[in-house]
PDB file of C-alpha atoms in Angstrom:
ATOM      1  CA  MET A   1       0.000   0.000   0.000  1.00  0.00           C
ATOM      2  CA  MET A   2       2.788   2.414   1.013  1.00  0.00           C
ATOM      3  CA  GLY A   3       4.722   1.526  -2.156  1.00  0.00           C
ATOM      4  CA  GLY A   4       1.669   2.370  -4.251  1.00  0.00           C
ATOM      5  CA  MET A   5       1.252   5.711  -2.495  1.00  0.00           C
ATOM      6  CA  ARG A   6       4.905   6.516  -3.048  1.00  0.00           C
ATOM      7  CA  ARG A   7       4.614   5.663  -6.751  1.00  0.00           C
ATOM      8  CA  ARG A   8       1.519   7.829  -7.040  1.00  0.00           C
ATOM      9  CA  SER A   9       3.273  10.746  -5.271  1.00  0.00           C
ATOM     10  CA  VAL A  10       6.240  10.446  -7.616  1.00  0.00           C
ATOM     11  CA  TRP A  11       3.904  10.361 -10.629  1.00  0.00           C
ATOM     12  CA  LEU A  12       2.041  13.458  -9.389  1.00  0.00           C
ATOM     13  CA  LEU A  13       5.297  15.334  -8.797  1.00  0.00           C
ATOM     14  CA  ALA A  14       6.488  14.416 -12.292  1.00  0.00           C
ATOM     15  CA  ALA A  15       3.185  15.600 -13.755  1.00  0.00           C
ATOM     16  CA  VAL A  16       3.480  18.934 -11.947  1.00  0.00           C
ATOM     17  CA  LEU A  17       7.048  19.390 -13.181  1.00  0.00           C
ATOM     18  CA  VAL A  18       6.108  18.520 -16.769  1.00  0.00           C
ATOM     19  CA  THR A  19       3.113  20.866 -16.636  1.00  0.00           C
ATOM     20  CA  GLY A  20       5.346  23.632 -15.320  1.00  0.00           C
ATOM     21  CA  CYS A  21       7.815  23.084 -18.148  1.00  0.00           C
ATOM     22  CA  VAL A  22       5.042  23.142 -20.724  1.00  0.00           C
ATOM     23  CA  ARG A  23       3.736  26.412 -19.305  1.00  0.00           C
ATOM     24  CA  ALA A  24       7.223  27.906 -19.312  1.00  0.00           C
ATOM     25  CA  GLN A  25       7.641  26.961 -22.959  1.00  0.00           C
ATOM     26  CA  ALA A  26       4.222  28.211 -24.081  1.00  0.00           C
ATOM     27  CA  GLY A  27       4.035  30.699 -26.937  1.00  0.00           C
ATOM     28  CA  PRO A  28       2.592  34.218 -27.035  1.00  0.00           C
ATOM     29  CA  PRO A  29      -0.668  34.851 -25.153  1.00  0.00           C
ATOM     30  CA  ARG A  30      -3.834  34.369 -27.160  1.00  0.00           C
ATOM     31  CA  GLU A  31      -5.905  37.523 -27.397  1.00  0.00           C
ATOM     32  CA  PRO A  32      -9.575  37.855 -28.336  1.00  0.00           C
ATOM     33  CA  GLY A  33     -10.673  40.098 -31.158  1.00  0.00           C
ATOM     34  CA  ARG A  34      -9.584  40.894 -34.678  1.00  0.00           C
ATOM     35  CA  PHE A  35      -6.267  42.494 -35.575  1.00  0.00           C
ATOM     36  CA  ARG A  36      -4.681  44.149 -38.564  1.00  0.00           C
ATOM     37  CA  ALA A  37      -2.466  41.997 -40.728  1.00  0.00           C
ATOM     38  CA  PRO A  38       1.188  42.566 -39.766  1.00  0.00           C
ATOM     39  CA  ASP A  39       3.232  44.662 -42.203  1.00  0.00           C
ATOM     40  CA  LEU A  40       6.645  45.059 -40.599  1.00  0.00           C
ATOM     41  CA  VAL A  41       8.852  47.566 -42.393  1.00  0.00           C
ATOM     42  CA  GLU A  42      12.628  47.869 -42.080  1.00  0.00           C
ATOM     43  CA  LEU A  43      13.230  51.407 -40.845  1.00  0.00           C
ATOM     44  CA  THR A  44      16.325  52.081 -42.915  1.00  0.00           C
ATOM     45  CA  SER A  45      14.389  51.199 -46.078  1.00  0.00           C
ATOM     46  CA  LEU A  46      12.244  54.314 -45.530  1.00  0.00           C
ATOM     47  CA  ASP A  47      15.184  56.607 -44.850  1.00  0.00           C
ATOM     48  CA  PRO A  48      18.809  55.393 -44.895  1.00  0.00           C
ATOM     49  CA  THR A  49      19.868  58.350 -42.738  1.00  0.00           C
ATOM     50  CA  ILE A  50      18.045  56.793 -39.765  1.00  0.00           C
ATOM     51  CA  LYS A  51      20.959  55.316 -37.823  1.00  0.00           C
ATOM     52  CA  LEU A  52      20.921  51.937 -36.100  1.00  0.00           C
ATOM     53  CA  ASP A  53      22.714  50.801 -32.966  1.00  0.00           C
ATOM     54  CA  VAL A  54      20.882  47.547 -32.305  1.00  0.00           C
ATOM     55  CA  ARG A  55      22.377  46.648 -28.941  1.00  0.00           C
ATOM     56  CA  TYR A  56      20.521  43.339 -28.687  1.00  0.00           C
ATOM     57  CA  ALA A  57      22.500  42.064 -31.667  1.00  0.00           C
ATOM     58  CA  THR A  58      25.650  42.581 -29.561  1.00  0.00           C
ATOM     59  CA  ASP A  59      26.778  41.917 -25.997  1.00  0.00           C
ATOM     60  CA  ARG A  60      26.382  45.634 -25.128  1.00  0.00           C
ATOM     61  CA  ASN A  61      23.027  45.273 -23.383  1.00  0.00           C
ATOM     62  CA  PHE A  62      21.628  44.477 -19.951  1.00  0.00           C
ATOM     63  CA  VAL A  63      21.703  40.686 -20.491  1.00  0.00           C
ATOM     64  CA  GLY A  64      25.334  40.759 -21.613  1.00  0.00           C
ATOM     65  CA  ARG A  65      24.923  38.710 -24.784  1.00  0.00           C
ATOM     66  CA  ALA A  66      23.394  38.904 -28.233  1.00  0.00           C
ATOM     67  CA  VAL A  67      19.725  37.909 -28.449  1.00  0.00           C
ATOM     68  CA  TYR A  68      19.143  39.009 -32.053  1.00  0.00           C
ATOM     69  CA  PRO A  69      20.892  37.247 -34.950  1.00  0.00           C
ATOM     70  CA  GLU A  70      20.961  40.432 -37.046  1.00  0.00           C
ATOM     71  CA  ALA A  71      21.241  44.178 -36.398  1.00  0.00           C
ATOM     72  CA  ARG A  72      17.910  45.150 -37.979  1.00  0.00           C
ATOM     73  CA  ALA A  73      14.967  47.288 -36.790  1.00  0.00           C
ATOM     74  CA  PHE A  74      11.319  47.097 -37.867  1.00  0.00           C
ATOM     75  CA  LEU A  75       7.957  48.686 -37.072  1.00  0.00           C
ATOM     76  CA  GLN A  76       4.443  48.233 -38.440  1.00  0.00           C
ATOM     77  CA  ARG A  77       4.149  50.419 -41.532  1.00  0.00           C
ATOM     78  CA  PRO A  78       2.106  53.341 -40.092  1.00  0.00           C
ATOM     79  CA  ALA A  79       4.447  53.546 -37.082  1.00  0.00           C
ATOM     80  CA  ALA A  80       7.525  53.310 -39.308  1.00  0.00           C
ATOM     81  CA  GLU A  81       6.280  56.110 -41.558  1.00  0.00           C
ATOM     82  CA  ALA A  82       5.496  58.283 -38.505  1.00  0.00           C
ATOM     83  CA  LEU A  83       9.011  57.689 -37.175  1.00  0.00           C
ATOM     84  CA  ALA A  84      10.509  58.722 -40.520  1.00  0.00           C
ATOM     85  CA  ARG A  85       8.554  61.996 -40.353  1.00  0.00           C
ATOM     86  CA  ALA A  86       9.869  62.657 -36.837  1.00  0.00           C
ATOM     87  CA  HIS A  87      13.399  61.996 -38.117  1.00  0.00           C
ATOM     88  CA  ARG A  88      13.003  64.544 -40.912  1.00  0.00           C
ATOM     89  CA  ALA A  89      11.629  67.156 -38.492  1.00  0.00           C
ATOM     90  CA  LEU A  90      14.578  66.675 -36.142  1.00  0.00           C
ATOM     91  CA  GLN A  91      17.037  67.127 -39.010  1.00  0.00           C
ATOM     92  CA  GLU A  92      15.930  70.755 -39.211  1.00  0.00           C
ATOM     93  CA  LYS A  93      17.304  71.150 -35.667  1.00  0.00           C
ATOM     94  CA  GLY A  94      20.599  69.408 -36.381  1.00  0.00           C
ATOM     95  CA  TYR A  95      19.750  65.934 -35.138  1.00  0.00           C
ATOM     96  CA  GLY A  96      18.780  62.533 -36.487  1.00  0.00           C
ATOM     97  CA  LEU A  97      17.227  59.458 -34.916  1.00  0.00           C
ATOM     98  CA  LEU A  98      19.426  56.669 -33.569  1.00  0.00           C
ATOM     99  CA  VAL A  99      17.410  53.466 -33.172  1.00  0.00           C
ATOM    100  CA  PHE A 100      18.315  50.840 -30.585  1.00  0.00           C
ATOM    101  CA  ASP A 101      15.335  48.513 -31.009  1.00  0.00           C
ATOM    102  CA  GLY A 102      11.969  48.177 -32.712  1.00  0.00           C
ATOM    103  CA  TYR A 103       9.929  45.024 -33.260  1.00  0.00           C
ATOM    104  CA  ARG A 104      10.976  42.334 -30.774  1.00  0.00           C
ATOM    105  CA  PRO A 105       9.954  38.665 -31.073  1.00  0.00           C
ATOM    106  CA  TRP A 106       7.907  37.480 -28.093  1.00  0.00           C
ATOM    107  CA  SER A 107      10.446  34.776 -27.240  1.00  0.00           C
ATOM    108  CA  VAL A 108      13.018  37.519 -26.552  1.00  0.00           C
ATOM    109  CA  THR A 109      10.584  39.277 -24.214  1.00  0.00           C
ATOM    110  CA  ARG A 110      10.204  36.011 -22.293  1.00  0.00           C
ATOM    111  CA  LEU A 111      13.992  35.696 -22.091  1.00  0.00           C
ATOM    112  CA  PHE A 112      14.328  39.245 -20.703  1.00  0.00           C
ATOM    113  CA  TRP A 113      11.694  38.518 -18.046  1.00  0.00           C
ATOM    114  CA  ASP A 114      13.424  35.326 -16.949  1.00  0.00           C
ATOM    115  CA  LEU A 115      16.827  37.034 -16.681  1.00  0.00           C
ATOM    116  CA  THR A 116      15.668  40.206 -14.884  1.00  0.00           C
ATOM    117  CA  PRO A 117      15.703  40.334 -11.056  1.00  0.00           C
ATOM    118  CA  ARG A 118      12.249  40.817  -9.542  1.00  0.00           C
ATOM    119  CA  ALA A 119      13.212  44.235  -8.191  1.00  0.00           C
ATOM    120  CA  LYS A 120      13.882  45.489 -11.736  1.00  0.00           C
ATOM    121  CA  ARG A 121      10.929  43.916 -13.580  1.00  0.00           C
ATOM    122  CA  ALA A 122       9.144  47.266 -13.830  1.00  0.00           C
ATOM    123  CA  PHE A 123      11.577  47.934 -16.681  1.00  0.00           C
ATOM    124  CA  VAL A 124      10.687  44.823 -18.723  1.00  0.00           C
ATOM    125  CA  ALA A 125       7.418  43.475 -20.136  1.00  0.00           C
ATOM    126  CA  ASP A 126       5.605  40.503 -18.623  1.00  0.00           C
ATOM    127  CA  PRO A 127       5.500  37.773 -21.312  1.00  0.00           C
ATOM    128  CA  LYS A 128       2.061  36.709 -20.051  1.00  0.00           C
ATOM    129  CA  LYS A 129       0.763  40.016 -21.429  1.00  0.00           C
ATOM    130  CA  GLY A 130       3.280  40.553 -24.235  1.00  0.00           C
ATOM    131  CA  SER A 131       4.746  43.922 -25.084  1.00  0.00           C
ATOM    132  CA  LYS A 132       4.181  46.696 -27.572  1.00  0.00           C
ATOM    133  CA  HIS A 133       7.583  45.796 -29.014  1.00  0.00           C
ATOM    134  CA  ASN A 134       6.106  42.355 -29.806  1.00  0.00           C
ATOM    135  CA  ARG A 135       3.384  44.083 -31.824  1.00  0.00           C
ATOM    136  CA  GLY A 136       5.883  46.108 -33.849  1.00  0.00           C
ATOM    137  CA  CYS A 137       4.545  49.316 -32.310  1.00  0.00           C
ATOM    138  CA  ALA A 138       7.294  50.326 -29.879  1.00  0.00           C
ATOM    139  CA  VAL A 139      10.726  51.750 -30.553  1.00  0.00           C
ATOM    140  CA  ASP A 140      13.769  52.486 -28.399  1.00  0.00           C
ATOM    141  CA  LEU A 141      15.827  55.386 -29.698  1.00  0.00           C
ATOM    142  CA  SER A 142      17.912  58.480 -29.069  1.00  0.00           C
ATOM    143  CA  LEU A 143      19.468  61.282 -31.118  1.00  0.00           C
ATOM    144  CA  TYR A 144      22.677  61.654 -33.048  1.00  0.00           C
ATOM    145  CA  ASP A 145      24.378  64.901 -34.041  1.00  0.00           C
ATOM    146  CA  LEU A 146      24.180  65.478 -37.801  1.00  0.00           C
ATOM    147  CA  ALA A 147      27.456  67.429 -37.787  1.00  0.00           C
ATOM    148  CA  THR A 148      29.507  64.677 -36.137  1.00  0.00           C
ATOM    149  CA  GLY A 149      27.407  61.564 -36.676  1.00  0.00           C
ATOM    150  CA  ARG A 150      27.818  60.737 -33.009  1.00  0.00           C
ATOM    151  CA  GLU A 151      25.224  59.790 -30.404  1.00  0.00           C
ATOM    152  CA  VAL A 152      24.393  62.732 -28.146  1.00  0.00           C
ATOM    153  CA  GLU A 153      24.493  62.656 -24.367  1.00  0.00           C
ATOM    154  CA  MET A 154      21.151  62.065 -22.641  1.00  0.00           C
ATOM    155  CA  PRO A 155      20.218  61.994 -18.923  1.00  0.00           C
ATOM    156  CA  THR A 156      21.133  58.285 -18.791  1.00  0.00           C
ATOM    157  CA  ALA A 157      22.526  55.587 -21.001  1.00  0.00           C
ATOM    158  CA  TYR A 158      20.100  53.390 -22.938  1.00  0.00           C
ATOM    159  CA  ASP A 159      18.519  50.612 -20.856  1.00  0.00           C
ATOM    160  CA  GLU A 160      19.693  52.079 -17.553  1.00  0.00           C
ATOM    161  CA  MET A 161      17.297  50.826 -14.903  1.00  0.00           C
ATOM    162  CA  SER A 162      17.275  53.833 -12.569  1.00  0.00           C
ATOM    163  CA  PRO A 163      15.017  56.749 -11.522  1.00  0.00           C
ATOM    164  CA  GLN A 164      17.115  59.031 -13.758  1.00  0.00           C
ATOM    165  CA  ALA A 165      15.727  57.143 -16.764  1.00  0.00           C
ATOM    166  CA  HIS A 166      12.204  58.458 -16.147  1.00  0.00           C
ATOM    167  CA  PRO A 167      11.176  60.925 -18.885  1.00  0.00           C
ATOM    168  CA  GLY A 168      10.252  63.536 -16.303  1.00  0.00           C
ATOM    169  CA  TYR A 169      13.467  63.336 -14.289  1.00  0.00           C
ATOM    170  CA  GLY A 170      14.489  66.881 -13.349  1.00  0.00           C
ATOM    171  CA  GLY A 171      18.102  66.400 -12.308  1.00  0.00           C
ATOM    172  CA  GLY A 172      21.334  66.163 -14.233  1.00  0.00           C
ATOM    173  CA  LYS A 173      22.544  68.531 -16.919  1.00  0.00           C
ATOM    174  CA  PRO A 174      20.060  71.006 -18.429  1.00  0.00           C
ATOM    175  CA  GLU A 175      21.363  70.330 -21.961  1.00  0.00           C
ATOM    176  CA  THR A 176      20.756  66.578 -21.689  1.00  0.00           C
ATOM    177  CA  ARG A 177      17.219  67.160 -20.428  1.00  0.00           C
ATOM    178  CA  ALA A 178      16.622  69.602 -23.307  1.00  0.00           C
ATOM    179  CA  ARG A 179      17.653  66.997 -25.876  1.00  0.00           C
ATOM    180  CA  ARG A 180      15.512  64.362 -24.167  1.00  0.00           C
ATOM    181  CA  ASP A 181      12.518  66.714 -24.283  1.00  0.00           C
ATOM    182  CA  LEU A 182      13.191  67.609 -27.925  1.00  0.00           C
ATOM    183  CA  LEU A 183      13.114  63.922 -28.833  1.00  0.00           C
ATOM    184  CA  ARG A 184       9.887  63.440 -26.903  1.00  0.00           C
ATOM    185  CA  ALA A 185       8.193  66.416 -28.570  1.00  0.00           C
ATOM    186  CA  ALA A 186       9.116  65.206 -32.059  1.00  0.00           C
ATOM    187  CA  MET A 187       7.828  61.698 -31.371  1.00  0.00           C
ATOM    188  CA  GLU A 188       4.628  62.855 -29.689  1.00  0.00           C
ATOM    189  CA  HIS A 189       3.883  65.108 -32.646  1.00  0.00           C
ATOM    190  CA  GLU A 190       3.772  61.961 -34.823  1.00  0.00           C
ATOM    191  CA  GLY A 191       1.496  59.927 -32.557  1.00  0.00           C
ATOM    192  CA  PHE A 192       3.902  58.238 -30.146  1.00  0.00           C
ATOM    193  CA  THR A 193       3.776  58.323 -26.348  1.00  0.00           C
ATOM    194  CA  VAL A 194       6.752  57.888 -24.047  1.00  0.00           C
ATOM    195  CA  GLU A 195       7.000  54.949 -21.629  1.00  0.00           C
ATOM    196  CA  PRO A 196       6.696  56.121 -17.981  1.00  0.00           C
ATOM    197  CA  ASN A 197       9.999  54.561 -16.867  1.00  0.00           C
ATOM    198  CA  GLU A 198      12.157  55.049 -19.978  1.00  0.00           C
ATOM    199  CA  TRP A 199      12.918  58.290 -21.842  1.00  0.00           C
ATOM    200  CA  TRP A 200      14.085  56.265 -24.898  1.00  0.00           C
ATOM    201  CA  HIS A 201      10.981  54.053 -25.276  1.00  0.00           C
ATOM    202  CA  PHE A 202       8.054  55.261 -27.403  1.00  0.00           C
ATOM    203  CA  ASN A 203       4.761  53.492 -28.198  1.00  0.00           C
ATOM    204  CA  TYR A 204       2.697  54.120 -31.314  1.00  0.00           C
ATOM    205  CA  ARG A 205      -0.857  55.293 -30.633  1.00  0.00           C
ATOM    206  CA  ASP A 206      -2.608  52.436 -32.537  1.00  0.00           C
ATOM    207  CA  TRP A 207      -0.606  49.576 -30.975  1.00  0.00           C
ATOM    208  CA  ARG A 208      -3.763  47.715 -29.913  1.00  0.00           C
ATOM    209  CA  GLN A 209      -4.650  47.082 -33.574  1.00  0.00           C
ATOM    210  CA  TRP A 210      -1.815  44.578 -34.122  1.00  0.00           C
ATOM    211  CA  PRO A 211      -1.285  41.114 -32.608  1.00  0.00           C
ATOM    212  CA  ILE A 212       1.607  39.901 -30.472  1.00  0.00           C
ATOM    213  CA  LEU A 213       4.144  38.294 -32.798  1.00  0.00           C
ATOM    214  CA  ASP A 214       6.999  35.828 -32.448  1.00  0.00           C
ATOM    215  CA  VAL A 215       8.299  36.054 -36.005  1.00  0.00           C
ATOM    216  CA  PRO A 216      12.109  35.767 -36.363  1.00  0.00           C
ATOM    217  CA  PHE A 217      13.975  38.517 -38.204  1.00  0.00           C
ATOM    218  CA  SER A 218      15.018  36.033 -40.884  1.00  0.00           C
ATOM    219  CA  ALA A 219      11.357  35.589 -41.886  1.00  0.00           C
ATOM    220  CA  ILE A 220      10.814  39.325 -42.502  1.00  0.00           C
ATOM    221  CA  ARG A 221      11.463  40.411 -46.078  1.00  0.00           C
ATOM    222  CA  ARG A 222      14.159  42.951 -46.764  1.00  0.00           C
TER     223      ARG A 222
END
């Protein structure tokens, strides 16, 4: 009798572990409703003067290793076209857009969540809900100086998980805050809103119209 109970306990424990593994490996969340067909556009195809510094294709990011196979950046077409307009408007003031990240496959969002300490998870998206990056409607970016081609100084570095990264942070150098606010104004004029914790992260106004995607970069046409 005791042997049978032990076997049953072992079987139940194995079932729980297997179920947990299956849940951990599950794909993007299923959402009700109808969505627009994805139309991811490579940003540099709209304007080659948009600069890229795709940190997640390198080890220069908060996880310390490459999670993208290629240094490419995409957005859904209306968001991409709005970003290109913001870029052209900023050129009149001597700046251009420097893009760190755009569309992000859902599997990468899950990886970020798993690798981020609980105390810092306010800075990453919960894979159970997906992110606006997964929809191709969020972009991480900064400015570069047209005269030098170099990235400008901002209140913090990209992906810095600190209070200074908040878009309304009032400390630091006045000139870095002015550039941060200039970037925000240009993006908001084209229908983007800034993320509450990150001055570099902007969401396109119609992000709810597109589904959460887990399409690899290699499957997106050039």
